[in-house]
PDB file of C-alpha atoms in Angstrom:
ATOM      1  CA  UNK Q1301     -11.583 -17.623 -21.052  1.00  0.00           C
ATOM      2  CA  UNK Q1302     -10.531 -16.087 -17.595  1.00  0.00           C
ATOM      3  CA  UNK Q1303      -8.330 -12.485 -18.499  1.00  0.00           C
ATOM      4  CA  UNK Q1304      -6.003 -11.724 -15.961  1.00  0.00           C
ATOM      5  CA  UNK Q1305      -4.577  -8.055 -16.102  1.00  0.00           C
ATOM      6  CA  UNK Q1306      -0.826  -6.945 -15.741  1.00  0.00           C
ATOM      7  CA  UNK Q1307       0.970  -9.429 -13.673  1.00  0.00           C
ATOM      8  CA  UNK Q1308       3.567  -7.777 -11.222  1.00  0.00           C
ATOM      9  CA  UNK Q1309       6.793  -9.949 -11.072  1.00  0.00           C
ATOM     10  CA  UNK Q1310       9.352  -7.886  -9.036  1.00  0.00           C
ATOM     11  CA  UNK Q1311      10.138  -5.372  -6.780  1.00  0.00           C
ATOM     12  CA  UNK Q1312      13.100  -3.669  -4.772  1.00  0.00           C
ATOM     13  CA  UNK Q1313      15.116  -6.012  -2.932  1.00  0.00           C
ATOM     14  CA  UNK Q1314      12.319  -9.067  -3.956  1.00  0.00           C
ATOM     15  CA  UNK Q1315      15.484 -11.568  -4.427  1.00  0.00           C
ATOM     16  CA  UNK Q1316      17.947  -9.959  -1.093  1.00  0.00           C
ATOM     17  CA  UNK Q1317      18.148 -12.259   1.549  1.00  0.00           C
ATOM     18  CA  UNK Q1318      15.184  -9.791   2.966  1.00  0.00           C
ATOM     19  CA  UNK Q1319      12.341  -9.783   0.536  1.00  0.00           C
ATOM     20  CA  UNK Q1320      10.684  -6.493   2.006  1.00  0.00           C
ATOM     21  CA  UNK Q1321      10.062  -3.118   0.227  1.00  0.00           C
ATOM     22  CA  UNK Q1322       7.964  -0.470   1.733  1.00  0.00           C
ATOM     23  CA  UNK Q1323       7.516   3.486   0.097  1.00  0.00           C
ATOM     24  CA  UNK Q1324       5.426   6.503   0.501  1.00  0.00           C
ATOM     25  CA  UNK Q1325       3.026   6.890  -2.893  1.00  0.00           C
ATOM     26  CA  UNK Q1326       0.859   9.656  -4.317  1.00  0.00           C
ATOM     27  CA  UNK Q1327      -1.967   8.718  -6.297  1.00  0.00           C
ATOM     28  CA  UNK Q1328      -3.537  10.951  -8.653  1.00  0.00           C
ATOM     29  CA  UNK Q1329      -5.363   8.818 -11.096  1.00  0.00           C
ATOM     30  CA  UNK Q1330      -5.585   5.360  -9.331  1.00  0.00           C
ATOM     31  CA  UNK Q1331      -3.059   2.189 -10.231  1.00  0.00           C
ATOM     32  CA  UNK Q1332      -3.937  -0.290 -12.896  1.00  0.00           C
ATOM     33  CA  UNK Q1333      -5.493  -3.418 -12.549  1.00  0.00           C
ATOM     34  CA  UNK Q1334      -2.956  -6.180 -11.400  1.00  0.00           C
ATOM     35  CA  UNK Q1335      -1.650  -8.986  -9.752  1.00  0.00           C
ATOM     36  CA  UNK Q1336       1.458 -10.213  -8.387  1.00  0.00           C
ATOM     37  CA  UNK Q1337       2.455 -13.288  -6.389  1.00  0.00           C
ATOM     38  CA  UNK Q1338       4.161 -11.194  -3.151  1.00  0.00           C
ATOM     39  CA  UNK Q1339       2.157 -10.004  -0.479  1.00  0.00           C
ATOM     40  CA  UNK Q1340       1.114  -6.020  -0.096  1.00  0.00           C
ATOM     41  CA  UNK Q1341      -0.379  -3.973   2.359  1.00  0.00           C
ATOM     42  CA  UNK Q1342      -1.269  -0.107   2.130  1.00  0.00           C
ATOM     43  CA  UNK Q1343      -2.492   2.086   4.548  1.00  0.00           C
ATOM     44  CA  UNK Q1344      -3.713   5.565   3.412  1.00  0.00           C
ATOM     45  CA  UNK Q1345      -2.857   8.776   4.703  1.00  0.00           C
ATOM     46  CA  UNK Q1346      -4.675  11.321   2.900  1.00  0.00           C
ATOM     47  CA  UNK Q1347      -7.292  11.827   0.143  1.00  0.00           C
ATOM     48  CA  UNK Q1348      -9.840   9.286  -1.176  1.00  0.00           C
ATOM     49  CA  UNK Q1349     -10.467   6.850  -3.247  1.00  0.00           C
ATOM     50  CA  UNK Q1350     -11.288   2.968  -3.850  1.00  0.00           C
ATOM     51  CA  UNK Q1351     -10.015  -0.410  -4.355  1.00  0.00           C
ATOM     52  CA  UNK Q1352     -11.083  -3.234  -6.069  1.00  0.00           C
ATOM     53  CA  UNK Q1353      -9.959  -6.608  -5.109  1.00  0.00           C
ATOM     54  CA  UNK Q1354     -10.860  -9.231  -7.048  1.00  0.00           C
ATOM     55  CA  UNK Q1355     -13.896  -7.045  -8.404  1.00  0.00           C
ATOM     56  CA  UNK Q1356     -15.422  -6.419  -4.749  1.00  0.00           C
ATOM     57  CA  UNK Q1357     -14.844  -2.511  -4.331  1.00  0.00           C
ATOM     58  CA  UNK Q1358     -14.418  -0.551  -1.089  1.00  0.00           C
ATOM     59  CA  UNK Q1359     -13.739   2.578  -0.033  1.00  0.00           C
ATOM     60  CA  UNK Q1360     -10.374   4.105   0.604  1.00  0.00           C
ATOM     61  CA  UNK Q1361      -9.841   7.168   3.156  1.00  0.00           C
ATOM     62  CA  UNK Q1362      -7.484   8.290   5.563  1.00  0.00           C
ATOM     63  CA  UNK Q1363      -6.763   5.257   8.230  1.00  0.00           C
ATOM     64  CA  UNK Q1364      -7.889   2.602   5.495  1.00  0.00           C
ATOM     65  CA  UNK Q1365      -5.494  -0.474   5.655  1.00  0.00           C
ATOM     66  CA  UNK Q1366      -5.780  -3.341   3.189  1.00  0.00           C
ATOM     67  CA  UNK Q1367      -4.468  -6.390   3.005  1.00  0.00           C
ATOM     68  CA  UNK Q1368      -3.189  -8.453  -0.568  1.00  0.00           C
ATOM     69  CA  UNK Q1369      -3.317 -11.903  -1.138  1.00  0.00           C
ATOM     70  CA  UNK Q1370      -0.748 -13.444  -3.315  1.00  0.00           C
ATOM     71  CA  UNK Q1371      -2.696 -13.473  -6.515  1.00  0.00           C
ATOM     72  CA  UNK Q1372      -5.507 -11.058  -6.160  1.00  0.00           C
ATOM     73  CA  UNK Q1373      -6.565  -8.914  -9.007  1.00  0.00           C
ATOM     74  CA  UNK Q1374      -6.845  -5.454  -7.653  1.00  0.00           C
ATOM     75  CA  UNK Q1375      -7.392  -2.074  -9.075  1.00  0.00           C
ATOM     76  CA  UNK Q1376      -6.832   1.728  -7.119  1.00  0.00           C
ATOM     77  CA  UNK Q1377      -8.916   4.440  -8.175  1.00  0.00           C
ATOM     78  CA  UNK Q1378      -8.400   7.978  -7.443  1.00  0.00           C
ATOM     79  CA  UNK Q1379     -11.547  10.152  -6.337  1.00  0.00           C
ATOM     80  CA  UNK Q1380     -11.980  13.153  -8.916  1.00  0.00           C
ATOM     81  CA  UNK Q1381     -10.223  16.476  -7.499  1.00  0.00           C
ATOM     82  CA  UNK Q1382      -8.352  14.319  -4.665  1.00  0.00           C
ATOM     83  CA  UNK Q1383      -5.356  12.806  -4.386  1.00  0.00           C
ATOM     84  CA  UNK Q1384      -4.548   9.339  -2.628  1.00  0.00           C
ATOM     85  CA  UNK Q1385      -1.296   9.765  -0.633  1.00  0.00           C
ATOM     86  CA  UNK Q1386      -0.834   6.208   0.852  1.00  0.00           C
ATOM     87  CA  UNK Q1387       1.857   3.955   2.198  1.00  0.00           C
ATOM     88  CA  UNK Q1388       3.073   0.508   0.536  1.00  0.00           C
ATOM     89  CA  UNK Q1389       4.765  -2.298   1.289  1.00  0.00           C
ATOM     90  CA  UNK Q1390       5.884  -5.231  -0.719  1.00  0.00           C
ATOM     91  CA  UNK Q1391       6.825  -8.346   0.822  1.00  0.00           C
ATOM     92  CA  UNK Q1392       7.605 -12.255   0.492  1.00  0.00           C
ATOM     93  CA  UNK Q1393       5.298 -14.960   1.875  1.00  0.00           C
ATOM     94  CA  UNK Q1394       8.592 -16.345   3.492  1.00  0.00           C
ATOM     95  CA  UNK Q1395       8.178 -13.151   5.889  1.00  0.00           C
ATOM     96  CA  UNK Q1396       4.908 -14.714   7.289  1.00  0.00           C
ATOM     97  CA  UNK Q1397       5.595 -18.385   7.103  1.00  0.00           C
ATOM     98  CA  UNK Q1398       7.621 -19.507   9.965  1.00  0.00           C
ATOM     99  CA  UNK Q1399       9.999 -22.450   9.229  1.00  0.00           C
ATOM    100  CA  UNK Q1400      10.432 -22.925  13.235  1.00  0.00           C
ATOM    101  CA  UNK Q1401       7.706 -23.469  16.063  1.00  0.00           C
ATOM    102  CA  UNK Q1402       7.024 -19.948  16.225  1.00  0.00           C
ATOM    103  CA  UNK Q1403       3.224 -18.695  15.901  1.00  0.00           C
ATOM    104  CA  UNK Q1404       3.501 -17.508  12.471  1.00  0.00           C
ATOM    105  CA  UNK Q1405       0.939 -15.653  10.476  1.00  0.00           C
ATOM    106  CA  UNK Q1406       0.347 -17.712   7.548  1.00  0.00           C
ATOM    107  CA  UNK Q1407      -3.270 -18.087   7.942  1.00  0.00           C
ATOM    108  CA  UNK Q1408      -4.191 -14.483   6.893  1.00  0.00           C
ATOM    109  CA  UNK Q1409      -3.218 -15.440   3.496  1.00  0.00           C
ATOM    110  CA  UNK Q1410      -5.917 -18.677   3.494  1.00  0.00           C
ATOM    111  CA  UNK Q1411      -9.436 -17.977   2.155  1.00  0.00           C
ATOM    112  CA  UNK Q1412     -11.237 -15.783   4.745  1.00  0.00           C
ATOM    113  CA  UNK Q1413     -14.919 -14.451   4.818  1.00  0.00           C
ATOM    114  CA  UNK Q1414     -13.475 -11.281   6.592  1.00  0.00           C
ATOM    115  CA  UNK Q1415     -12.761  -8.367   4.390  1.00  0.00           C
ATOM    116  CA  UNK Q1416      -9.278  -7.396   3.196  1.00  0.00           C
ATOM    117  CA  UNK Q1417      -9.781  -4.228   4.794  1.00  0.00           C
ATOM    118  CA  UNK Q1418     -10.930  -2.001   7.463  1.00  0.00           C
ATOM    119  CA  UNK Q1419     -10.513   1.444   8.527  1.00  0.00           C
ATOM    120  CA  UNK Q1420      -8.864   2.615  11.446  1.00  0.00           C
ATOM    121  CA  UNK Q1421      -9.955   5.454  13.523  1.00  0.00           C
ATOM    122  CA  UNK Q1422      -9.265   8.361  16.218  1.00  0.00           C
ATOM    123  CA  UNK Q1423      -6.329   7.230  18.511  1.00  0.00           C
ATOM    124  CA  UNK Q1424      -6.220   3.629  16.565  1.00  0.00           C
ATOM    125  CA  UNK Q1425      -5.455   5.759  13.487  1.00  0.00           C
ATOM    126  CA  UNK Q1426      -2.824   8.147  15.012  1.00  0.00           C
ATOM    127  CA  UNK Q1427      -1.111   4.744  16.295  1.00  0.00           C
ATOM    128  CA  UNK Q1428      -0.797   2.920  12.962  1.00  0.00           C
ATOM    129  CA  UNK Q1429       0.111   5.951  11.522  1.00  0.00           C
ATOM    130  CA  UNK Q1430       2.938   5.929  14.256  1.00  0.00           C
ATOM    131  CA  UNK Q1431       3.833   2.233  13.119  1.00  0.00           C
ATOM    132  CA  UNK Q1432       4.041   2.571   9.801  1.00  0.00           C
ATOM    133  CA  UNK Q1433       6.286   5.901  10.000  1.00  0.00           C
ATOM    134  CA  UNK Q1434       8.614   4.327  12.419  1.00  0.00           C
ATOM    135  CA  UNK Q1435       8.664   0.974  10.061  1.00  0.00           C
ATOM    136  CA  UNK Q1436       9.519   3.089   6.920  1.00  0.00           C
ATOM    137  CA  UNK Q1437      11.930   4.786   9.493  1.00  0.00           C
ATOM    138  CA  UNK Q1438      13.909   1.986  10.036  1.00  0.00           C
ATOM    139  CA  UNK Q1439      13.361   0.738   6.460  1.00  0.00           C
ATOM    140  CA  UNK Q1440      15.209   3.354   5.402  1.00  0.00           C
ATOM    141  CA  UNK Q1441      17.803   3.346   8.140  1.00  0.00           C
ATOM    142  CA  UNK Q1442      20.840   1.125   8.925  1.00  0.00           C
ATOM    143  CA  UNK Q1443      20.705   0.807  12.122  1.00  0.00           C
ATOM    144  CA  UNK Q1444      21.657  -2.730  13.889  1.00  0.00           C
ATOM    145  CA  UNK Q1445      19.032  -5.539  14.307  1.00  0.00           C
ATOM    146  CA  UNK Q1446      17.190  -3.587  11.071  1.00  0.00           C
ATOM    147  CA  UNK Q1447      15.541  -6.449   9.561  1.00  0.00           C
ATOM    148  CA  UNK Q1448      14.335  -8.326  13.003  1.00  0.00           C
ATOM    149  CA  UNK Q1449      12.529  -5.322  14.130  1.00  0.00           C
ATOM    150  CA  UNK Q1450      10.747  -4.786  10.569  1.00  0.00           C
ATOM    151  CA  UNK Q1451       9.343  -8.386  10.671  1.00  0.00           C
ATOM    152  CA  UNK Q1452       8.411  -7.840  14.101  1.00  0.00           C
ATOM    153  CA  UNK Q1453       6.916  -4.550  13.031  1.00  0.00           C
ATOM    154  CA  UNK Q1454       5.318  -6.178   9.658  1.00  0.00           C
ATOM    155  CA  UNK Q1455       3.900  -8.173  11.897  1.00  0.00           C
ATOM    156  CA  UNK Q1456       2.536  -6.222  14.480  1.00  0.00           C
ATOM    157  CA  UNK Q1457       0.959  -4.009  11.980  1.00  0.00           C
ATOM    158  CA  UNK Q1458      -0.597  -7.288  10.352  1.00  0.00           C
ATOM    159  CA  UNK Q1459      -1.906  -8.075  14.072  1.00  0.00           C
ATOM    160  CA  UNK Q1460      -3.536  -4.564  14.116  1.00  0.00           C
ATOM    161  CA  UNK Q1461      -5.575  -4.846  10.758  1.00  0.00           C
ATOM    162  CA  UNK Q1462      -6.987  -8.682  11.952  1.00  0.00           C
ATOM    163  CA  UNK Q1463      -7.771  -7.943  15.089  1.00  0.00           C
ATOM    164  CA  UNK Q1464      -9.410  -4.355  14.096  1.00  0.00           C
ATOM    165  CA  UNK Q1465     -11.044  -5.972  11.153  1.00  0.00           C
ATOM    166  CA  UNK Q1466     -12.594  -8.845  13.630  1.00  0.00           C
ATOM    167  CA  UNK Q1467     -13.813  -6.549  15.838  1.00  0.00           C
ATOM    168  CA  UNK Q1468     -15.439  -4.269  12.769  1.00  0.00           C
ATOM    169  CA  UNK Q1469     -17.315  -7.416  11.220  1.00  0.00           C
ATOM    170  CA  UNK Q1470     -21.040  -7.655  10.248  1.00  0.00           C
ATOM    171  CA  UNK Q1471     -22.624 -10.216  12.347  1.00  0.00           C
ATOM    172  CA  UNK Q1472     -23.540 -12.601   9.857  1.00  0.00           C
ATOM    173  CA  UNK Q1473     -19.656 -13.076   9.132  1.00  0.00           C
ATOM    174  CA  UNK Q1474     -18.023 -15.797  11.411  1.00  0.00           C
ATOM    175  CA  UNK Q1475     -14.608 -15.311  12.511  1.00  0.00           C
ATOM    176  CA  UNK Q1476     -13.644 -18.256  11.388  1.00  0.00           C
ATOM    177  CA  UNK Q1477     -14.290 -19.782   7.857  1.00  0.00           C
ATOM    178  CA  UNK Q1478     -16.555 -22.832   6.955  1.00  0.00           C
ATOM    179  CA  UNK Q1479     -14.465 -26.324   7.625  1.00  0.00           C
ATOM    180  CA  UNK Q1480     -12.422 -26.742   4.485  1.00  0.00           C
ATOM    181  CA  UNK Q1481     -12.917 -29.612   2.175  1.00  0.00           C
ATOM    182  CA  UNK Q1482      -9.300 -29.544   0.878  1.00  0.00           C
ATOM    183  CA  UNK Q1483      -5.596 -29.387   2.174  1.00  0.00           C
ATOM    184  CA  UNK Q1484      -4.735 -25.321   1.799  1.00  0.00           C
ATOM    185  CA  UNK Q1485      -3.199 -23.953  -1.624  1.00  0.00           C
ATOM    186  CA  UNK Q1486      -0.578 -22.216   0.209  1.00  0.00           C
ATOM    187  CA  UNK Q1487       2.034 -24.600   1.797  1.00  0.00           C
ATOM    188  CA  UNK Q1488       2.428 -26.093  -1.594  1.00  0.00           C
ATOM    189  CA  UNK Q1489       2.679 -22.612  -3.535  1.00  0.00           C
ATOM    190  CA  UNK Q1490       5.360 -21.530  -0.588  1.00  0.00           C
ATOM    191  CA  UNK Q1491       7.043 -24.689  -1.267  1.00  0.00           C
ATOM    192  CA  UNK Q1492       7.458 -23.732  -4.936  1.00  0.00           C
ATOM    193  CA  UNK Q1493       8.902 -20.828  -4.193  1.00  0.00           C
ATOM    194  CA  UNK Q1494      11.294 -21.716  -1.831  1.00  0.00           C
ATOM    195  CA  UNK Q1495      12.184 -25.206  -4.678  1.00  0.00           C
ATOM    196  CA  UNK Q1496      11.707 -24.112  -7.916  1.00  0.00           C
ATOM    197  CA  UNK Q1497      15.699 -24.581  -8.456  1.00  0.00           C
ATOM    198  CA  UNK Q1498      15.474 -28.363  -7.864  1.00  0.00           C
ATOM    199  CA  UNK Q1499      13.648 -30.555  -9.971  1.00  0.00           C
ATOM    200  CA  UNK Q1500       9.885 -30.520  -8.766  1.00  0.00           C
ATOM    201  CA  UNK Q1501       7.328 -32.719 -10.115  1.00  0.00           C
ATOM    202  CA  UNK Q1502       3.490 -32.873  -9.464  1.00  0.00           C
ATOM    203  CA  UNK Q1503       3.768 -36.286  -8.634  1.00  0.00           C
ATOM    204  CA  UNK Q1504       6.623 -35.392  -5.897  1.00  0.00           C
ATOM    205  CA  UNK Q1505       4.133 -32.567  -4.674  1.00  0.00           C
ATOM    206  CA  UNK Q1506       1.167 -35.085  -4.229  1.00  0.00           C
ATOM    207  CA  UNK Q1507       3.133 -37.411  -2.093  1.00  0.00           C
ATOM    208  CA  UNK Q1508       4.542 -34.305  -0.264  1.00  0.00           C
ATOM    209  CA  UNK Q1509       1.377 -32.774   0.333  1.00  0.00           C
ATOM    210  CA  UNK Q1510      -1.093 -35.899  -0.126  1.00  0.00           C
ATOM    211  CA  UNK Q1511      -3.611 -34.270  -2.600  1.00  0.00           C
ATOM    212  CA  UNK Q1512      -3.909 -35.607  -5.850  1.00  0.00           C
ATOM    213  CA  UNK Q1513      -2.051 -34.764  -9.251  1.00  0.00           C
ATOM    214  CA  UNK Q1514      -4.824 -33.739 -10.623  1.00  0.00           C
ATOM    215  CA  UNK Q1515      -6.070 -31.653  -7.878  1.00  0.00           C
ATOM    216  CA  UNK Q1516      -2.422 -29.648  -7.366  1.00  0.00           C
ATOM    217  CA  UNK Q1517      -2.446 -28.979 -11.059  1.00  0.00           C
ATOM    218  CA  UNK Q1518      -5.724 -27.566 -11.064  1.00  0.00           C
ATOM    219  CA  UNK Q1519      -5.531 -25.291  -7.840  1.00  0.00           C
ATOM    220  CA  UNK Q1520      -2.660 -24.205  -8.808  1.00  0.00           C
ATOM    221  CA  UNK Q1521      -4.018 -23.280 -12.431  1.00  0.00           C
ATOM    222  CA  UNK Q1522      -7.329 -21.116  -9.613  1.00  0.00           C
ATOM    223  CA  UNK Q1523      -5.048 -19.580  -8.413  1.00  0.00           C
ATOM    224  CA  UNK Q1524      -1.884 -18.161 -10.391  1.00  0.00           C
ATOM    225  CA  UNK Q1525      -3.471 -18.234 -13.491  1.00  0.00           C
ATOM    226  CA  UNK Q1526      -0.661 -20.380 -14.903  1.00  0.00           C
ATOM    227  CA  UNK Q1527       0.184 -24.356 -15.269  1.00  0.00           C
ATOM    228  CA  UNK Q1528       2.286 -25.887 -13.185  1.00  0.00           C
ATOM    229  CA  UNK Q1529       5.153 -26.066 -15.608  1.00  0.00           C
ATOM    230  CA  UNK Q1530       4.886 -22.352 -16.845  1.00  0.00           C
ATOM    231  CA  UNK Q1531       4.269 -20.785 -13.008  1.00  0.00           C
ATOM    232  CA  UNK Q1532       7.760 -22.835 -12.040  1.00  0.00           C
ATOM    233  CA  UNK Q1533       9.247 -21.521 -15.487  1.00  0.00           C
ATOM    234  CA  UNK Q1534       8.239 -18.244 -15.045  1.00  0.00           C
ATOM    235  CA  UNK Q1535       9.885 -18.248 -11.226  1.00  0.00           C
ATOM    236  CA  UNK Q1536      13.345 -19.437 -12.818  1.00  0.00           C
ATOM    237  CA  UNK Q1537      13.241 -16.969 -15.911  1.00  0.00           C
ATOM    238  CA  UNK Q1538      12.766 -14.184 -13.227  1.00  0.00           C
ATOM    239  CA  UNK Q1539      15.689 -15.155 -11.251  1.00  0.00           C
ATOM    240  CA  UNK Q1540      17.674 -15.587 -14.610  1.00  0.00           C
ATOM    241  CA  UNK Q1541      16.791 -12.512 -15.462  1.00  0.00           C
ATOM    242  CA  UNK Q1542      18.406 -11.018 -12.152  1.00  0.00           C
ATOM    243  CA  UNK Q1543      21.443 -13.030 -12.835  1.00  0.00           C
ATOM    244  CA  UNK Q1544      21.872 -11.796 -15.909  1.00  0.00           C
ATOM    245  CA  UNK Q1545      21.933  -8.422 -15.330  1.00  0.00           C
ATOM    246  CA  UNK Q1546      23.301  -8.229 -12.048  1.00  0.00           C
ATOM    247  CA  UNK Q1547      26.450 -11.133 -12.327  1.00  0.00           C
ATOM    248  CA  UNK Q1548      28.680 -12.104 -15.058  1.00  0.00           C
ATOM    249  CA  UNK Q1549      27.948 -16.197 -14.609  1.00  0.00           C
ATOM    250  CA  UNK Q1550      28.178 -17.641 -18.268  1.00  0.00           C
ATOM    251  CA  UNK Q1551      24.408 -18.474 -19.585  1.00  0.00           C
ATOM    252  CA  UNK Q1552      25.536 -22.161 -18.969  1.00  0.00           C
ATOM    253  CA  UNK Q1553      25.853 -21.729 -15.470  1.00  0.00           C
ATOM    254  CA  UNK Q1554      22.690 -19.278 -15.471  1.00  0.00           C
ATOM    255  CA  UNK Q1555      20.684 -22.015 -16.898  1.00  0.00           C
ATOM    256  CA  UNK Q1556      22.098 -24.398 -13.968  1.00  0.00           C
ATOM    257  CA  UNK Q1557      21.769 -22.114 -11.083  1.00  0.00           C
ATOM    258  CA  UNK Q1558      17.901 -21.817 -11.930  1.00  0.00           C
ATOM    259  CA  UNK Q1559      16.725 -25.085 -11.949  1.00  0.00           C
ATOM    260  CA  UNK Q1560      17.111 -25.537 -15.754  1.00  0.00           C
ATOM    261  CA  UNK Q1561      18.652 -28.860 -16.237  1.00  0.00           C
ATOM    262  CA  UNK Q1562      19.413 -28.419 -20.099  1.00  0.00           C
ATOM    263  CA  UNK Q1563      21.056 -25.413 -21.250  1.00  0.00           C
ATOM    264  CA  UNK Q1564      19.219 -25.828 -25.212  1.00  0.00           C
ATOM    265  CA  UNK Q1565      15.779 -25.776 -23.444  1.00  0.00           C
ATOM    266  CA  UNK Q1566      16.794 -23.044 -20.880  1.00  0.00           C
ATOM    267  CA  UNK Q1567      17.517 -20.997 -24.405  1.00  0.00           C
ATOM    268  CA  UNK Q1568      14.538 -21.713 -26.373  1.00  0.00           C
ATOM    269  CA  UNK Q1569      12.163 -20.514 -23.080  1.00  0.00           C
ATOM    270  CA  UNK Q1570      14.129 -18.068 -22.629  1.00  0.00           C
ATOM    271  CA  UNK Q1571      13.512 -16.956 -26.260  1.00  0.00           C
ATOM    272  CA  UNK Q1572       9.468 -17.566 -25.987  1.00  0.00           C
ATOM    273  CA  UNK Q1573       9.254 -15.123 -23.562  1.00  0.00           C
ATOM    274  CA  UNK Q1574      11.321 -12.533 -23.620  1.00  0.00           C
ATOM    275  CA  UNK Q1575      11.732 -12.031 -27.132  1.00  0.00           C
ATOM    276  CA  UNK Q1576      15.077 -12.801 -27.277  1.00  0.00           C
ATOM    277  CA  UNK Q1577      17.966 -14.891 -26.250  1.00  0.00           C
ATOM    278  CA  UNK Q1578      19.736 -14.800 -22.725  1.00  0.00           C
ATOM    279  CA  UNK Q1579      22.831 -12.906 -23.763  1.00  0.00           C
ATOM    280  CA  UNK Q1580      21.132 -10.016 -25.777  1.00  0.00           C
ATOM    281  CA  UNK Q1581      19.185  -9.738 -23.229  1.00  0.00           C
ATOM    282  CA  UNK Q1582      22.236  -9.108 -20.784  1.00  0.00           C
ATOM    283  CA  UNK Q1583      23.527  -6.342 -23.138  1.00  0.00           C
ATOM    284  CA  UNK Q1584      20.165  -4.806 -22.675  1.00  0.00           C
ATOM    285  CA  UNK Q1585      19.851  -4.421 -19.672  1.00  0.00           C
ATOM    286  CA  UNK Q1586      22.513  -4.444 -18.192  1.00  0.00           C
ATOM    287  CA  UNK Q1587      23.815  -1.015 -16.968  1.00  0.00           C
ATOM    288  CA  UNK Q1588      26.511   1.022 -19.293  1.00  0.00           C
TER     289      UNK Q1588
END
């Protein structure tokens, strides 16, 4: 049976109309094995260290910048007597995916031969350094136009690590991976995400994305380590969880605004997995 360590299922500002997060971290004894269905880079600024993603390890060091995948297992460990001091950030999918004609950036998260890293160096390390400090910069800021210049930024910086890790490849690795035998994983995850309020079916996904039911349910299953019902459970429970805490909507409407269509089964999940029942739950957690 396949284990899959902590899962991840939030962050800062993961449900604002901007799903973007991005801190300054220190390290001393590595990060726990874990996955999480948002996308991460880091990009390390001093000490050392290494990373295992999905139980390939590399090295970290100052200029290292590494990509995440939505569902990757990946570990951090610290070097002994050193101290990783590295930059995060957090972000949606939605960030990448581009619902007009745009070029978006939603092939770096399809299956790739290329690494999930590289290392920058000299003056290409001084200017993502730059970047990333003016990103967290305006981050942090309030300035006007805030959020189109940090996509534009997140993706410049994303740009960057392809390009540098491209140019850094061995020269058995094409640049482009073998002709795919299925329809990509992705659009149909994304479209999850962006549905799980409405009623979704795998039989509506199969005509959507014309693989069959079968197939869906089982790449799905690869890759989030969940069935289809209990990955589009487990998206509504987190956003009921939010409102919860953070509105004063009745558990009724709760149930509704999440994609649960009966408030009695909305309850008993609710139950299952949290241990107990929507409005203890509020009292909980809910701030004093």
């Amino acid at each position: 049976m396949t284990f899959f360590p902590d899962y991840l299922k939030t962050y800062p500002n993961m449900d604002s109309a901007f799903p973007l997060h991005m801190s300054l971290n220190t390290l001393k004894q590595g990060f726990r094995a874990h996955r999480h269905d948002f996308l991460e880079f880091s990009y390390v600024v001093e000490g050392r260290g290494w990373e295992s993603i999905n139980d390939v390890k590399h090295e970290m060091l100052p200029g290292t910048f590494t990509f995440v995948q939505p569902y990757q297992v990946h570990e951090i460990f610290t070097e002994p007597g050193s101290t990783l001091v590295l930059y995060n950030c957090n972000f949606s999918m939605d960030l990448l995916i581009d619902s007009g004609h745009g070029e978006g950036l939603s092939d770096l998260i399809e299956p790739s031969l290329l690494e999930p890293y590289t290392t920058f160096t000299d003056a290409k390390q001084e200017r993502m350094l730059y970047l990333i400090e003016d990103m967290l910069k305006e981050y942090t800021g309030n300035e006007p136009w805030r959020q189109t210049l940090l996509q534009a930024r997140l993706k410049e910086l994303l740009v960057c690590f392809d390009r540098e890790r491209r140019a850094n490849r061995p020269e058995n690795i094409p640049l482009t991976s073998p002709a795919k035998t299925n329809p990509s994983i992705w659009p149909i995850i994304h479209h999850i995400h962006r549905n799980y309020r409405d009623e979704l079916t795998l039989s509506q996904l199969s005509d959507r994305f014309g693989m069959s039911v079968s197939r869906i349910s089982e790449v799905i299953k690869e890759t989030t380590g969940q069935t289809f019902v209990h990955f589009v459970q487990d998206l509504r429970l987190r956003h009921a969880t939010g409102l919860l805490v953070s509105t004063d909507y009745s558990v009724v409407d709760v149930a509704l605004e999440v994609g649960f269509g009966s408030y009695k089964t909305f309850v008993r999940i609710f139950r299952e997995r949290k241990g107990m029942v929507p409005m203890a739950y509020r009292k909980a957690k809910r701030p004093q």
